[in-house]
C-alpha cells in the first residue's frame, strides 16, 4: 500500500509538471534529491561507525550489561508471557539498550533475533503474539537519550548546534513510549490470551 501511495504521488507530480511545462524543474529536483541522499548516506557512515565503535567499547566495558540489568524488571513487566530465562529476553534487553543510546541500526539485528526467538514461542505461527506486538511498538517509539542519527544528519547540513535536539528528542520519545505502552496494555486487556493448544484440532468428547 505504501508503495502505491508513493507511486501515486510521483505520477501526479509528473502529470502536473507536464501540464504546467515544468518537466525540467521536476527532473532537476529528482537528480538533486538523489545526489543529496547519496551525500547524506556517505556522511552518516563515519558517524555510525564511530557510534558503533563506542557501543562496542561500552559492551566490552559492561555498560550495556548494566543497562540491561536495570531494564530487566521493566522487560518482565512488559513481556509477562515470555519465560525469564528464554533467549528472547536477552535480545529484547539488548535491543532496548541500543535504542536508548540512539543506535537504531545497531538495534535492528537484536530486534530481529528477538522476534525469531519469540516466534519459537508462538503457538500460531501465522499470527503475531502480544509479546511480538509489544516489542514492535517499543522498538518504534523507544526512549532515546542520544539521537545519534539525527545529530549526524544535522551535522551534514551544517547545523550550528546539531546536538540541541537532545532534550526535545528525549521528551518526545518518553511521550511516544508511554503512549505505546498504554495502547499495548489496553489491547492486551481487550483480547483473550491464546490458549497453548491454539490451532490444534480437538477430538469431541464421546457422548454417554
Short mmCIF file of C-alpha atoms in Angstrom, two decimals:
data_model
loop_
_atom_site.label_atom_id
_atom_site.label_comp_id
_atom_site.label_asym_id
_atom_site.label_seq_id
_atom_site.Cartn_x
_atom_site.Cartn_y
_atom_site.Cartn_z
CA UNK A 1 0.00 0.00 0.00
CA UNK A 2 2.82 2.41 0.87
CA UNK A 3 4.45 1.72 -2.50
CA UNK A 4 1.18 2.53 -4.25
CA UNK A 5 0.87 5.80 -2.33
CA UNK A 6 4.37 6.90 -3.31
CA UNK A 7 3.79 5.82 -6.91
CA UNK A 8 0.60 7.91 -6.94
CA UNK A 9 2.46 10.99 -5.68
CA UNK A 10 5.23 10.56 -8.26
CA UNK A 11 2.85 10.07 -11.19
CA UNK A 12 0.65 13.00 -10.14
CA UNK A 13 3.73 15.19 -9.75
CA UNK A 14 4.97 14.41 -13.24
CA UNK A 15 1.50 14.88 -14.75
CA UNK A 16 1.04 18.27 -13.08
CA UNK A 17 4.55 19.31 -14.11
CA UNK A 18 3.84 18.26 -17.70
CA UNK A 19 0.66 20.35 -17.81
CA UNK A 20 2.50 23.34 -16.36
CA UNK A 21 5.56 22.89 -18.55
CA UNK A 22 7.92 22.31 -15.61
CA UNK A 23 9.27 18.87 -16.53
CA UNK A 24 12.84 20.22 -16.49
CA UNK A 25 12.40 21.50 -12.93
CA UNK A 26 11.00 18.16 -11.79
CA UNK A 27 13.81 16.24 -13.46
CA UNK A 28 16.39 18.51 -11.82
CA UNK A 29 14.72 18.08 -8.44
CA UNK A 30 14.80 14.28 -8.83
CA UNK A 31 18.52 14.22 -9.59
CA UNK A 32 19.30 16.77 -6.88
CA UNK A 33 17.36 14.71 -4.35
CA UNK A 34 19.21 11.54 -5.36
CA UNK A 35 22.54 13.34 -5.07
CA UNK A 36 21.62 14.71 -1.64
CA UNK A 37 20.54 11.25 -0.47
CA UNK A 38 23.84 9.70 -1.51
CA UNK A 39 25.81 12.53 0.11
CA UNK A 40 23.90 12.14 3.39
CA UNK A 41 24.38 8.36 3.36
CA UNK A 42 28.13 8.69 2.92
CA UNK A 43 28.21 11.32 5.63
CA UNK A 44 26.31 9.05 8.00
CA UNK A 45 28.74 6.16 7.53
CA UNK A 46 31.51 7.79 9.53
CA UNK A 47 29.13 8.84 12.31
CA UNK A 48 27.51 5.42 12.55
CA UNK A 49 30.89 3.66 12.50
CA UNK A 50 32.05 5.94 15.33
CA UNK A 51 28.98 5.29 17.48
CA UNK A 52 29.01 1.57 16.74
CA UNK A 53 32.61 1.57 17.94
CA UNK A 54 31.55 3.45 21.07
CA UNK A 55 28.81 0.89 21.60
CA UNK A 56 31.31 -1.96 21.25
CA UNK A 57 33.54 -0.29 23.84
CA UNK A 58 30.51 0.16 26.10
CA UNK A 59 29.64 -3.50 25.61
CA UNK A 60 33.18 -4.65 26.42
CA UNK A 61 33.21 -2.35 29.48
CA UNK A 62 29.95 -3.86 30.71
CA UNK A 63 27.82 -0.73 30.25
CA UNK A 64 25.23 -2.47 28.09
CA UNK A 65 25.02 -5.31 30.58
CA UNK A 66 24.37 -2.81 33.38
CA UNK A 67 21.68 -1.08 31.32
CA UNK A 68 20.14 -4.46 30.52
CA UNK A 69 20.18 -5.34 34.23
CA UNK A 70 18.32 -2.13 35.02
CA UNK A 71 15.82 -2.90 32.27
CA UNK A 72 15.16 -6.46 33.45
CA UNK A 73 12.22 -5.56 35.78
CA UNK A 74 10.71 -3.39 33.03
CA UNK A 75 11.08 -6.19 30.48
CA UNK A 76 9.47 -8.69 32.84
CA UNK A 77 6.52 -6.31 33.28
CA UNK A 78 6.14 -5.63 29.55
CA UNK A 79 6.63 -9.26 28.46
CA UNK A 80 4.95 -11.36 31.17
CA UNK A 81 4.30 -14.26 28.79
CA UNK A 82 7.98 -14.82 27.94
CA UNK A 83 9.89 -17.17 30.29
CA UNK A 84 12.51 -15.21 32.26
CA UNK A 85 15.37 -17.50 31.17
CA UNK A 86 14.38 -17.54 27.48
CA UNK A 87 16.95 -16.18 24.95
CA UNK A 88 14.34 -13.71 23.68
CA UNK A 89 14.65 -11.74 26.94
CA UNK A 90 18.35 -11.13 26.36
CA UNK A 91 17.81 -9.95 22.80
CA UNK A 92 14.93 -7.71 23.88
CA UNK A 93 17.08 -6.04 26.56
CA UNK A 94 19.96 -5.57 24.09
CA UNK A 95 17.56 -4.07 21.55
CA UNK A 96 16.13 -1.66 24.11
CA UNK A 97 19.61 -0.69 25.34
CA UNK A 98 20.80 0.12 21.81
CA UNK A 99 17.64 2.14 21.09
CA UNK A 100 18.06 4.11 24.31
CA UNK A 101 21.57 5.07 23.15
CA UNK A 102 20.15 6.13 19.78
CA UNK A 103 21.85 3.37 17.80
CA UNK A 104 18.86 2.33 15.73
CA UNK A 105 20.89 0.47 13.10
CA UNK A 106 22.74 -1.47 15.77
CA UNK A 107 19.45 -2.31 17.49
CA UNK A 108 17.88 -3.78 14.34
CA UNK A 109 19.75 -7.15 14.32
CA UNK A 110 18.95 -7.62 18.01
CA UNK A 111 15.28 -6.85 17.35
CA UNK A 112 15.20 -9.39 14.51
CA UNK A 113 16.78 -12.06 16.71
CA UNK A 114 14.28 -11.26 19.46
CA UNK A 115 11.41 -11.68 17.00
CA UNK A 116 12.82 -15.00 15.83
CA UNK A 117 13.04 -16.24 19.40
CA UNK A 118 9.52 -15.02 20.17
CA UNK A 119 8.28 -16.85 17.08
CA UNK A 120 9.56 -20.10 18.61
CA UNK A 121 7.14 -19.50 21.50
CA UNK A 122 4.28 -18.69 19.15
CA UNK A 123 1.62 -21.44 19.03
CA UNK A 124 0.01 -19.85 15.94
CA UNK A 125 2.86 -19.21 13.50
CA UNK A 126 0.76 -17.06 11.16
CA UNK A 127 -0.39 -14.66 13.92
CA UNK A 128 1.71 -12.22 15.92
CA UNK A 129 1.72 -12.80 19.66
CA UNK A 130 1.12 -9.99 22.19
CA UNK A 131 4.85 -10.06 23.02
CA UNK A 132 5.72 -9.50 19.36
CA UNK A 133 3.34 -6.56 19.13
CA UNK A 134 4.79 -5.08 22.32
CA UNK A 135 8.35 -5.41 21.00
CA UNK A 136 7.42 -3.77 17.70
CA UNK A 137 5.70 -0.88 19.47
CA UNK A 138 8.64 -0.30 21.82
CA UNK A 139 11.20 -0.59 19.03
CA UNK A 140 9.31 2.06 17.04
CA UNK A 141 8.77 4.50 19.91
CA UNK A 142 11.80 3.79 22.06
CA UNK A 143 13.09 6.35 24.55
CA UNK A 144 16.25 7.86 23.07
CA UNK A 145 18.89 9.54 25.23
CA UNK A 146 21.27 10.39 22.37
CA UNK A 147 19.71 10.68 18.86
CA UNK A 148 22.96 9.91 17.07
CA UNK A 149 21.47 9.50 13.60
CA UNK A 150 19.59 12.82 13.73
CA UNK A 151 22.66 14.58 15.09
CA UNK A 152 24.68 13.18 12.19
CA UNK A 153 22.11 14.39 9.65
CA UNK A 154 22.13 17.87 11.20
CA UNK A 155 25.92 17.89 11.07
CA UNK A 156 25.79 17.02 7.36
CA UNK A 157 23.56 20.04 6.79
CA UNK A 158 25.99 22.29 8.70
CA UNK A 159 23.77 22.87 11.72
CA UNK A 160 25.22 25.39 14.15
CA UNK A 161 24.27 23.25 17.14
CA UNK A 162 23.43 19.72 15.92
CA UNK A 163 23.05 18.34 19.46
CA UNK A 164 20.45 20.86 20.60
CA UNK A 165 17.66 18.37 19.78
CA UNK A 166 18.71 16.01 22.58
CA UNK A 167 16.26 17.47 25.10
CA UNK A 168 13.29 17.66 22.77
CA UNK A 169 14.00 14.21 21.36
CA UNK A 170 14.11 12.75 24.87
CA UNK A 171 10.80 14.42 25.77
CA UNK A 172 9.15 13.28 22.52
CA UNK A 173 10.34 9.68 22.85
CA UNK A 174 9.28 9.49 26.50
CA UNK A 175 5.77 10.56 25.48
CA UNK A 176 5.68 8.20 22.49
CA UNK A 177 6.92 5.26 24.56
CA UNK A 178 4.37 5.99 27.28
CA UNK A 179 1.61 6.14 24.68
CA UNK A 180 2.80 2.88 23.09
CA UNK A 181 2.78 1.10 26.46
CA UNK A 182 -0.69 2.41 27.34
CA UNK A 183 -2.15 1.33 23.99
CA UNK A 184 -0.41 -2.04 24.26
CA UNK A 185 -1.84 -2.62 27.76
CA UNK A 186 -5.28 -1.57 26.56
CA UNK A 187 -5.28 -4.01 23.65
CA UNK A 188 -3.93 -6.77 25.86
CA UNK A 189 -6.81 -6.25 28.30
CA UNK A 190 -9.34 -6.47 25.46
CA UNK A 191 -8.04 -9.65 23.88
CA UNK A 192 -8.33 -13.13 25.30
CA UNK A 193 -4.95 -14.87 25.68
CA UNK A 194 -4.23 -17.52 23.05
CA UNK A 195 -4.51 -20.99 24.59
CA UNK A 196 -1.43 -23.24 24.43
CA UNK A 197 -3.15 -25.64 22.01
CA UNK A 198 -4.29 -22.85 19.65
CA UNK A 199 -4.57 -24.10 16.10
CA UNK A 200 -4.65 -27.79 17.06
CA UNK A 201 -7.66 -29.91 16.37
CA UNK A 202 -9.66 -31.25 19.26
CA UNK A 203 -11.43 -34.54 19.44
CA UNK A 204 -15.00 -34.03 20.65
CA UNK A 205 -15.78 -35.91 23.86
CA UNK A 206 -17.71 -39.14 23.46
CA UNK A 207 -21.34 -38.97 24.47
CA UNK A 208 -22.82 -41.27 27.01
#
